[in-house]
Amino acid sequence: MTTTNNFGLKAGLLSIVILLLFLFGWHMLVVAQQGPAAEGLDPEYAALLGKQATEGDSALPKPHEVGAELWQHISDPFYDAGPNDKGIGIQLAYSLFRVLTGFGLAALLAVPLGFLIGMSPVIYQALNPFIQLLKPVSPLAWMPLALYTIKDSSLSAIFVIFICSIWPMLINTAFGVANVRKEWLNVAKTLEVSPLRTAFRVILPAAAPTILTGMRISIGIAWLVIVAAEMLVGGTGIGYFVWNEWNNLSITGVVSAIVFIGLVGMFLDILLAHAAKLVAYAE
Amino acid sequence: MGALSNPFDPNEILWTGCPCGMHATMYEHQLAMSQSATGSRFYTSETTGAETVEQSVQQQQAAHSDMRDEPEIANTDPDVDWNDQEAVLARCVESAVMKGIFGTDMNRRKFLRGVGSATALAAVSQFVPLDALKAAIIDAKGPLEKTKLNVGFVPITCATPIIMAKPLGFYERYGLDVEVIKTAGWAVSRDKSLSGEYDAAHMLTPMPLAITVGAGSTSVPWTMPAVENINGQAITLANKHLDKQDPTKWKGFTFGVPFEYSMHNFLLRYYVAEAGLDPDKDIQIRVVPPPEMVANLSAGNLDGYLSPDPFNQRAVFDGVGFIYKLTKEIWDGHPCCAFAASQKFIDETPNTFLALFKSILDATAYSQDLSNRPEISEAISPKNYLNQPTTVVQQVLTGRFADGLGKVRNEPTRIDFDPFPYHSFSVWILSQMKRWGYIEGDINFKDISEQVYLATDAQAVMKEMGQTPPDITYKSHTIMGKTFDPAEPDAYIDSFAIKRT
Amino acid sequence: MSEAPIQFTPPKSHSVSQGTEMADKPDTPLRKMIQVEGLERRFPNPGDKGETQIFGDVSFTVAEGEFVCLIGHSGCGKTTLLNILAGLDGPSSGHVIVDGKEISGPSLDRAVVFQGHALMPWMSAMTNIAFAVESRWPNWSSADVRKHCQKYIDMVHLTGSEDKKPAQLSGGMKQRVGIARAFSIEPKILLMDEPFSALDALTRGSLQDELVTICKATNQTSFMITHDIDEAILLADRIVLMTNGPEARVCEIVENTLPKGRTRSDMHTHENYYPMRNHLIEFLVNRSKNFAAEISAADFDPRNPPIARPAAASGTSGEQSLPSNDASATQEKKAS
């Protein structure tokens, strides 16, 4: 017990040291980029310029500036100042809503279809070329098509999430189902269990860990893609937030957005890891 | 017509629906009334018969002076102060009451002609508590087909009228509840407009033409009722090119423009071609989203760009580039961005469109006044709109700016706002699209221009709003000293040495 | 819940209590629960090169309440044969008739104890059994199912481990759950595929004892595949010997000459034990390999294999007297 405690403590301490080193390095990098202040400027002219031009400031923010920005977002996450300016909490909620909707719809299709593919080699053979063809397509390549056919940018973003989430879940479900141990199926057969009951009581729980792995991959991709998709179509969401900060050339804003994106991505992954634990079994 | 016309004026048409009550919309009424409608397709002056617009205005003024003495209607001046919310509201309520009493506009006008406006107001006031109604009107729905609209904009100073109309209340004045939605780029703006997600949008003046002829997208009839801004762009060069302030030294440069179908692209091409460089061979032109231009310039990926503001000024502000040439120095008065809507939107909701059109024209006129520009700068700089430092936006709008070379320049018309969509603008743009091979074959310059650029309609609406539009829709333009005759576009194209045709 | 849980059926015949030594005459006209007639299984060769016969001409019967073991080397198609009996595989030719009807697939009448325990790892011991019970009696209430399951858990001495997952159980405990699951559906026939082969000797022994007790108590008709000779002598009334594959045949059916009620601890003291054991070892070591020669020498009908009753020469229990040191049993043609 003490060894595990020691282990955790050591790892935690090391993490903190790495973080501090990183922040220090960052700070020094920004300080090193500090150029000479411009001299002999007409005061009226200087007043029209930013600090980058007059004082030689780096375009990169220092860690404490990002920290202040982060704190500002955290202290007021849900303000709503019009359609183009909302708090980070609202933006994240929009993105999460899109991701979960697209992901949920994908799961509703991918899991049953994966079942079918996993159970029937004929269907697998028939669908395999399509899956292989569509799987490597960058989800964002679907965006123009989605915008044209769906005619709604928010729905298009959900569609893009849907299309990118579907493949890992489909393939993993098919794989999990196809690889359910034969003897479990034999048990069900000798017990004259109906195919539907076999699917729910035997195949689904047997393949669940593999399916959950697929879902975990999917949600990771979905969260990566939503940021890009929202940067593309704008409106709302964390991707739009990044774009809006970028539009203002505010690196501080972009860096804080990166922190939030990372945190939410981590949270989603932890969530699914817990779900995976629930269905995991030891043989 | 409209909610803000003086309801006690017998010459005014109050009903947005139709003055005779026979037709559901003004549009149908006018179709019925003017079988030989020549000028405008969606809008004819409300004055019927022999009345001219000028007469109408005179009478309006006469009626107005009649009522001057009447204390009750002191704030119902037909030239309602747009900034005075209460006056606008009062006018709306009075109009509503008059509508309620008379049922059709014809009746109201007969009545007013018979008894005189002042008497009428006094009479009506006696049995209808106008003041009480004024409070309730806020929720009342006008005869607009719809009031909730989505208008897209790309966050650049060209979009000033579209943006500032929201915080400064121009849309509200016309009974509209408009959301102005920031858009990531021109292609997205086009796609969202095509998909119907936006009712109208900020576009580049060549875009409605490109959409209509189907260049770069599916062909959908598009219209451009108004230009948003004239001038207002600049060629910015990276600081390392301080010694190359001469286009003949630009061979091998990489330039950014915001969109293919943009004045930026056509002006840059024109400018370098005049200096003897072939824009397709001697330089490289890349489409770069405006916000990324500054970063690319700083990273050395671009040598310069012809881009909308505030990104020219932003390069100066951040110390990465300098403003080499304002586009007004290439073509003073060139159109840049546009207020554009689909033909479908106009056909299906003509009243709503008209109200939107008017609010844009109104906002544009307001933006034209230099003294309003600091106020506008404050209004459009926040995160919700341009998301830029106010000092950058203000330098662009007021024309007093740091050029990046150590000087403060004063160019009040660096950007200007003039809504009138001259057909000749369109012909010039089409001539350049043809010159650089964006469209091929014979083009009927005149037909396309007149279909897409609603100059005739703009004339009518502007007159009705008391503005003074030009009488002509074609005029010749001078670009870098060379005259463009809109009547001879093909000869104009032929006159260039560097071209793709 | 239309049906109440069935109690252990009282032994219908030759129970230990009433049984005298060698009470089960082979000729006793018992109901035939399983009739295997001329069973053959071929598998296609890899690469489209014809087919290989795994076994052929396999014929034997299992009577009601009888325990039959099948012994053979690996590769003789023992598991394939069991799968065909279970209905999980089909024969290339021949018939399997169970209780008078030819089988056409798996049935709840034939429970299987698999070689690996084949428990669902995500289900507790109780749930694994309940899954079977619910399949057998879909209309039972969950309380009834639980009660029924508990009875079988108690029977295999797993009381207290009901809620453990297979991973938390030892190998022997897992197979007990497997056995409880098979018995819980109260099948007409119990099929077992080397159920104890993966267990250590001590565990195997205790499980064998329990199986004997349970089979006796329920008068369960059972067919078991094994390669453990002592297991066969302990459990089986009759032992089917199969030659090596491919083209394996039933070479002989050995009737157990040890008395009913034998236990693991005392059976080796019986005088017939060594004759039985030696006979079986002789088969596994030599005869199974050289059977082809034996066929040609004897007047051999694979569909009607000879019956052997190895017993001590001085013994009085066996109908056939054999010299105690003679490993080779006298063969006798069974006229059926």
Short mmCIF file of N, CA and C in Angstrom, two decimals, chain A residues 41-54 57 59 69 72-73 79 81-86 143-144 147-156 230-236 240-241 243-250 253, chain B residues 153 155 166 179-185 188 190-192 194-198 216-218 289-292 294-295 311 313-314 316-320 382-389 391-392 395 400-408:
data_model
loop_
_atom_site.label_atom_id
_atom_site.label_comp_id
_atom_site.label_asym_id
_atom_site.label_seq_id
_atom_site.Cartn_x
_atom_site.Cartn_y
_atom_site.Cartn_z
N LEU A 41 9.69 57.56 -32.29
CA LEU A 41 8.40 57.58 -32.98
C LEU A 41 7.63 58.83 -32.61
N ASP A 42 6.95 59.35 -33.60
CA ASP A 42 6.03 60.45 -33.36
C ASP A 42 4.97 59.94 -32.39
N PRO A 43 4.73 60.63 -31.27
CA PRO A 43 3.78 60.11 -30.27
C PRO A 43 2.40 59.85 -30.85
N GLU A 44 1.94 60.69 -31.77
CA GLU A 44 0.63 60.46 -32.35
C GLU A 44 0.65 59.18 -33.17
N TYR A 45 1.75 58.96 -33.87
CA TYR A 45 1.91 57.75 -34.68
C TYR A 45 1.96 56.52 -33.77
N ALA A 46 2.75 56.65 -32.70
CA ALA A 46 2.91 55.52 -31.79
C ALA A 46 1.59 55.13 -31.16
N ALA A 47 0.74 56.13 -30.89
CA ALA A 47 -0.54 55.84 -30.25
C ALA A 47 -1.43 54.99 -31.14
N LEU A 48 -1.16 55.02 -32.43
CA LEU A 48 -2.00 54.26 -33.37
C LEU A 48 -1.51 52.83 -33.54
N LEU A 49 -0.40 52.49 -32.88
CA LEU A 49 0.16 51.15 -33.05
C LEU A 49 -0.02 50.32 -31.79
N GLY A 50 0.16 49.02 -31.95
CA GLY A 50 0.09 48.11 -30.82
C GLY A 50 1.45 47.97 -30.17
N LYS A 51 1.47 47.29 -29.04
CA LYS A 51 2.71 47.13 -28.30
C LYS A 51 3.74 46.31 -29.06
N GLN A 52 3.23 45.42 -29.91
CA GLN A 52 4.15 44.62 -30.71
C GLN A 52 5.02 45.52 -31.58
N ALA A 53 4.38 46.56 -32.13
CA ALA A 53 5.10 47.45 -33.03
C ALA A 53 5.94 48.47 -32.27
N THR A 54 5.41 48.95 -31.12
CA THR A 54 6.12 50.03 -30.44
C THR A 54 7.16 49.53 -29.45
N ASP A 57 7.11 43.79 -28.36
CA ASP A 57 6.55 42.62 -27.67
C ASP A 57 6.42 41.45 -28.64
N ALA A 59 4.52 38.25 -30.21
CA ALA A 59 3.11 37.96 -30.47
C ALA A 59 2.62 36.89 -29.52
N GLU A 69 -6.32 34.99 -18.61
CA GLU A 69 -7.40 34.82 -19.59
C GLU A 69 -8.24 33.60 -19.23
N GLN A 72 -10.44 34.37 -16.40
CA GLN A 72 -11.55 35.22 -16.83
C GLN A 72 -12.66 34.35 -17.45
N HIS A 73 -12.25 33.38 -18.25
CA HIS A 73 -13.26 32.50 -18.87
C HIS A 73 -13.96 31.64 -17.83
N TYR A 79 -21.79 33.80 -20.05
CA TYR A 79 -22.38 35.07 -20.50
C TYR A 79 -22.80 34.95 -21.96
N ALA A 81 -23.42 37.61 -24.99
CA ALA A 81 -23.44 38.98 -25.50
C ALA A 81 -23.73 38.98 -26.99
N GLY A 82 -24.81 38.32 -27.39
CA GLY A 82 -25.18 38.32 -28.80
C GLY A 82 -24.74 37.05 -29.48
N PRO A 83 -25.17 36.90 -30.74
CA PRO A 83 -24.94 35.62 -31.43
C PRO A 83 -23.48 35.32 -31.69
N ASN A 84 -22.63 36.35 -31.69
CA ASN A 84 -21.24 36.10 -32.05
C ASN A 84 -20.30 36.18 -30.86
N ASP A 85 -20.83 36.33 -29.67
CA ASP A 85 -19.99 36.47 -28.49
C ASP A 85 -20.67 35.83 -27.29
N LYS A 86 -20.26 34.61 -27.01
CA LYS A 86 -20.85 33.89 -25.88
C LYS A 86 -19.73 33.33 -25.01
N MET A 143 -17.87 18.22 -45.65
CA MET A 143 -18.54 19.45 -45.24
C MET A 143 -19.26 20.18 -46.38
N PRO A 144 -18.60 20.41 -47.53
CA PRO A 144 -19.31 21.13 -48.59
C PRO A 144 -20.56 20.37 -49.04
N LEU A 147 -23.22 20.81 -46.44
CA LEU A 147 -23.83 22.14 -46.47
C LEU A 147 -24.81 22.26 -47.62
N TYR A 148 -24.44 21.68 -48.75
CA TYR A 148 -25.31 21.80 -49.92
C TYR A 148 -26.57 20.98 -49.78
N THR A 149 -26.45 19.79 -49.21
CA THR A 149 -27.62 18.92 -49.18
C THR A 149 -28.46 19.17 -47.94
N ILE A 150 -27.81 19.38 -46.80
CA ILE A 150 -28.57 19.53 -45.55
C ILE A 150 -29.05 20.97 -45.40
N LYS A 151 -28.32 21.90 -45.96
CA LYS A 151 -28.68 23.32 -45.94
C LYS A 151 -28.79 23.88 -44.53
N ASP A 152 -27.99 23.38 -43.63
CA ASP A 152 -27.97 23.95 -42.28
C ASP A 152 -26.60 23.66 -41.71
N SER A 153 -25.89 24.72 -41.32
CA SER A 153 -24.49 24.51 -40.95
C SER A 153 -24.35 23.71 -39.66
N SER A 154 -25.28 23.92 -38.72
CA SER A 154 -25.17 23.18 -37.47
C SER A 154 -25.44 21.70 -37.70
N LEU A 155 -26.46 21.41 -38.51
CA LEU A 155 -26.76 20.01 -38.84
C LEU A 155 -25.62 19.41 -39.65
N SER A 156 -25.01 20.24 -40.50
CA SER A 156 -23.89 19.74 -41.30
C SER A 156 -22.74 19.34 -40.38
N GLU A 230 -16.28 23.46 -36.79
CA GLU A 230 -16.84 24.73 -36.34
C GLU A 230 -15.99 25.92 -36.77
N MET A 231 -14.69 25.68 -36.90
CA MET A 231 -13.85 26.76 -37.42
C MET A 231 -14.25 27.08 -38.85
N LEU A 232 -14.72 26.04 -39.53
CA LEU A 232 -15.08 26.18 -40.94
C LEU A 232 -16.41 26.89 -41.10
N VAL A 233 -17.42 26.44 -40.36
CA VAL A 233 -18.75 27.00 -40.58
C VAL A 233 -19.10 28.11 -39.61
N GLY A 234 -18.38 28.23 -38.52
CA GLY A 234 -18.61 29.34 -37.62
C GLY A 234 -19.93 29.25 -36.91
N GLY A 235 -20.34 30.37 -36.36
CA GLY A 235 -21.61 30.41 -35.65
C GLY A 235 -21.42 30.23 -34.17
N THR A 236 -21.35 28.97 -33.75
CA THR A 236 -21.22 28.71 -32.32
C THR A 236 -20.26 27.55 -32.12
N TYR A 240 -15.61 27.68 -33.30
CA TYR A 240 -15.87 29.07 -33.66
C TYR A 240 -15.12 30.01 -32.72
N PHE A 241 -15.10 29.63 -31.44
CA PHE A 241 -14.40 30.44 -30.45
C PHE A 241 -12.93 30.60 -30.84
N TRP A 243 -11.67 30.25 -33.81
CA TRP A 243 -11.58 31.06 -35.02
C TRP A 243 -11.74 32.55 -34.71
N ASN A 244 -12.67 32.85 -33.81
CA ASN A 244 -12.94 34.24 -33.45
C ASN A 244 -11.72 34.86 -32.78
N GLU A 245 -11.05 34.09 -31.94
CA GLU A 245 -9.84 34.59 -31.30
C GLU A 245 -8.72 34.76 -32.34
N TRP A 246 -8.67 33.83 -33.25
CA TRP A 246 -7.67 33.88 -34.31
C TRP A 246 -7.93 35.09 -35.20
N ASN A 247 -9.21 35.35 -35.45
CA ASN A 247 -9.60 36.49 -36.26
C ASN A 247 -9.10 37.78 -35.63
N ASN A 248 -9.05 37.77 -34.31
CA ASN A 248 -8.55 38.93 -33.58
C ASN A 248 -7.04 38.83 -33.40
N LEU A 249 -6.45 37.78 -33.99
CA LEU A 249 -5.01 37.52 -33.85
C LEU A 249 -4.62 37.44 -32.38
N SER A 250 -5.55 36.95 -31.55
CA SER A 250 -5.28 36.86 -30.12
C SER A 250 -4.75 35.47 -29.80
N GLY A 253 -6.02 34.08 -26.53
CA GLY A 253 -7.34 33.44 -26.62
C GLY A 253 -7.23 32.05 -27.21
N PHE B 153 -22.32 38.11 -42.03
CA PHE B 153 -21.26 39.06 -42.38
C PHE B 153 -19.90 38.43 -42.13
N PRO B 155 -16.22 39.37 -40.80
CA PRO B 155 -15.80 40.45 -39.91
C PRO B 155 -14.70 41.34 -40.48
N LYS B 166 -27.16 46.79 -36.53
CA LYS B 166 -27.66 46.01 -35.39
C LYS B 166 -27.48 46.78 -34.07
N GLU B 179 -30.59 39.02 -36.71
CA GLU B 179 -29.37 38.53 -36.09
C GLU B 179 -28.26 38.69 -37.12
N VAL B 180 -27.21 39.41 -36.75
CA VAL B 180 -26.08 39.47 -37.69
C VAL B 180 -25.09 38.40 -37.27
N ILE B 181 -24.79 37.51 -38.18
CA ILE B 181 -24.01 36.33 -37.82
C ILE B 181 -22.65 36.34 -38.49
N LYS B 182 -21.66 36.25 -37.66
CA LYS B 182 -20.29 36.28 -38.14
C LYS B 182 -19.99 35.01 -38.93
N THR B 183 -19.32 35.16 -40.04
CA THR B 183 -19.10 34.04 -40.94
C THR B 183 -17.62 33.89 -41.20
N ALA B 184 -17.19 32.64 -41.31
CA ALA B 184 -15.75 32.39 -41.36
C ALA B 184 -15.11 32.80 -42.68
N GLY B 185 -15.86 32.94 -43.73
CA GLY B 185 -15.23 33.32 -44.99
C GLY B 185 -16.27 33.45 -46.08
N VAL B 188 -18.10 30.22 -47.22
CA VAL B 188 -19.12 29.80 -46.25
C VAL B 188 -20.32 30.73 -46.34
N ARG B 190 -21.33 32.32 -48.92
CA ARG B 190 -22.05 31.96 -50.13
C ARG B 190 -22.87 30.68 -49.90
N ASP B 191 -22.21 29.66 -49.31
CA ASP B 191 -22.91 28.39 -49.12
C ASP B 191 -24.09 28.52 -48.18
N LYS B 192 -23.90 29.31 -47.12
CA LYS B 192 -25.00 29.47 -46.17
C LYS B 192 -26.13 30.29 -46.79
N LEU B 194 -26.79 30.25 -50.08
CA LEU B 194 -27.42 29.34 -51.03
C LEU B 194 -28.32 28.35 -50.31
N SER B 195 -27.91 27.94 -49.12
CA SER B 195 -28.69 26.94 -48.39
C SER B 195 -29.90 27.57 -47.71
N GLY B 196 -29.99 28.90 -47.72
CA GLY B 196 -31.15 29.55 -47.12
C GLY B 196 -31.00 29.80 -45.63
N GLU B 197 -29.82 29.47 -45.09
CA GLU B 197 -29.62 29.71 -43.67
C GLU B 197 -29.55 31.22 -43.39
N TYR B 198 -29.00 31.95 -44.34
CA TYR B 198 -29.01 33.40 -44.26
C TYR B 198 -30.09 33.93 -45.19
N GLY B 216 -17.98 29.00 -60.13
CA GLY B 216 -17.51 28.61 -58.80
C GLY B 216 -18.59 28.08 -57.88
N SER B 217 -19.81 28.01 -58.35
CA SER B 217 -20.88 27.45 -57.54
C SER B 217 -22.01 27.06 -58.47
N THR B 218 -23.08 26.52 -57.91
CA THR B 218 -24.25 26.25 -58.75
C THR B 218 -24.87 27.58 -59.14
N PRO B 289 -7.77 33.44 -46.05
CA PRO B 289 -8.77 34.13 -45.21
C PRO B 289 -8.12 35.35 -44.57
N PRO B 290 -8.82 36.48 -44.58
CA PRO B 290 -8.21 37.73 -44.11
C PRO B 290 -7.47 37.62 -42.78
N PRO B 291 -8.05 36.99 -41.75
CA PRO B 291 -7.31 36.99 -40.47
C PRO B 291 -5.95 36.29 -40.58
N GLU B 292 -5.86 35.35 -41.52
CA GLU B 292 -4.60 34.63 -41.64
C GLU B 292 -3.56 35.38 -42.44
N VAL B 294 -2.31 38.39 -41.86
CA VAL B 294 -1.31 39.03 -41.02
C VAL B 294 -0.29 37.99 -40.55
N ALA B 295 -0.80 36.86 -40.10
CA ALA B 295 0.11 35.81 -39.61
C ALA B 295 1.01 35.31 -40.73
N PHE B 311 -7.42 44.34 -41.71
CA PHE B 311 -6.20 43.54 -41.69
C PHE B 311 -4.99 44.24 -42.30
N GLN B 313 -4.54 47.54 -41.62
CA GLN B 313 -4.17 48.36 -40.47
C GLN B 313 -3.62 47.48 -39.35
N ARG B 314 -4.15 46.25 -39.27
CA ARG B 314 -3.71 45.34 -38.21
C ARG B 314 -2.24 44.96 -38.40
N VAL B 316 0.00 46.86 -39.62
CA VAL B 316 0.76 48.01 -39.13
C VAL B 316 0.76 48.00 -37.61
N PHE B 317 -0.43 47.76 -37.05
CA PHE B 317 -0.60 47.77 -35.59
C PHE B 317 0.33 46.75 -34.94
N ASP B 318 0.45 45.59 -35.57
CA ASP B 318 1.30 44.53 -35.01
C ASP B 318 2.74 44.63 -35.49
N GLY B 319 3.02 45.66 -36.30
CA GLY B 319 4.39 45.90 -36.72
C GLY B 319 4.97 44.87 -37.67
N VAL B 320 4.13 44.24 -38.50
CA VAL B 320 4.66 43.24 -39.44
C VAL B 320 4.63 43.72 -40.88
N PRO B 382 -16.32 45.42 -30.74
CA PRO B 382 -16.33 44.34 -29.74
C PRO B 382 -16.33 42.93 -30.33
N LYS B 383 -16.12 41.98 -29.44
CA LYS B 383 -16.03 40.57 -29.79
C LYS B 383 -17.21 40.09 -30.63
N ASN B 384 -18.39 40.59 -30.31
CA ASN B 384 -19.60 40.14 -31.00
C ASN B 384 -19.56 40.47 -32.48
N TYR B 385 -18.81 41.50 -32.86
CA TYR B 385 -18.79 41.92 -34.26
C TYR B 385 -17.39 41.71 -34.86
N LEU B 386 -16.59 42.78 -34.98
CA LEU B 386 -15.30 42.60 -35.65
C LEU B 386 -14.27 41.91 -34.77
N ASN B 387 -14.39 42.09 -33.46
CA ASN B 387 -13.43 41.53 -32.53
C ASN B 387 -12.02 42.05 -32.83
N GLN B 388 -11.88 43.36 -32.80
CA GLN B 388 -10.60 44.00 -33.11
C GLN B 388 -10.39 45.14 -32.12
N PRO B 389 -9.13 45.53 -31.93
CA PRO B 389 -8.89 46.71 -31.09
C PRO B 389 -9.59 47.93 -31.72
N THR B 391 -8.89 50.97 -31.70
CA THR B 391 -8.02 51.95 -32.38
C THR B 391 -7.72 51.53 -33.82
N VAL B 392 -7.66 50.22 -34.05
CA VAL B 392 -7.43 49.76 -35.42
C VAL B 392 -8.63 50.10 -36.30
N GLN B 395 -8.95 53.82 -37.00
CA GLN B 395 -8.00 54.33 -38.01
C GLN B 395 -8.52 54.08 -39.42
N ARG B 400 -7.68 58.51 -40.55
CA ARG B 400 -6.46 59.07 -39.96
C ARG B 400 -5.70 57.88 -39.38
N PHE B 401 -4.62 57.49 -40.08
CA PHE B 401 -4.01 56.21 -39.73
C PHE B 401 -2.50 56.22 -39.84
N ALA B 402 -1.91 55.31 -39.10
CA ALA B 402 -0.47 55.08 -39.19
C ALA B 402 -0.22 54.19 -40.40
N ASP B 403 0.74 54.55 -41.26
CA ASP B 403 0.90 53.79 -42.51
C ASP B 403 1.96 52.69 -42.39
N GLY B 404 2.62 52.62 -41.21
CA GLY B 404 3.64 51.59 -41.05
C GLY B 404 5.00 52.05 -41.52
N LEU B 405 5.03 53.23 -42.08
CA LEU B 405 6.31 53.78 -42.55
C LEU B 405 6.74 54.96 -41.68
N GLY B 406 6.01 55.14 -40.57
CA GLY B 406 6.37 56.20 -39.64
C GLY B 406 5.55 57.47 -39.80
N LYS B 407 4.60 57.43 -40.72
CA LYS B 407 3.82 58.65 -40.94
C LYS B 407 2.36 58.42 -40.54
N VAL B 408 1.71 59.49 -40.10
CA VAL B 408 0.27 59.44 -39.90
C VAL B 408 -0.37 60.08 -41.13
#
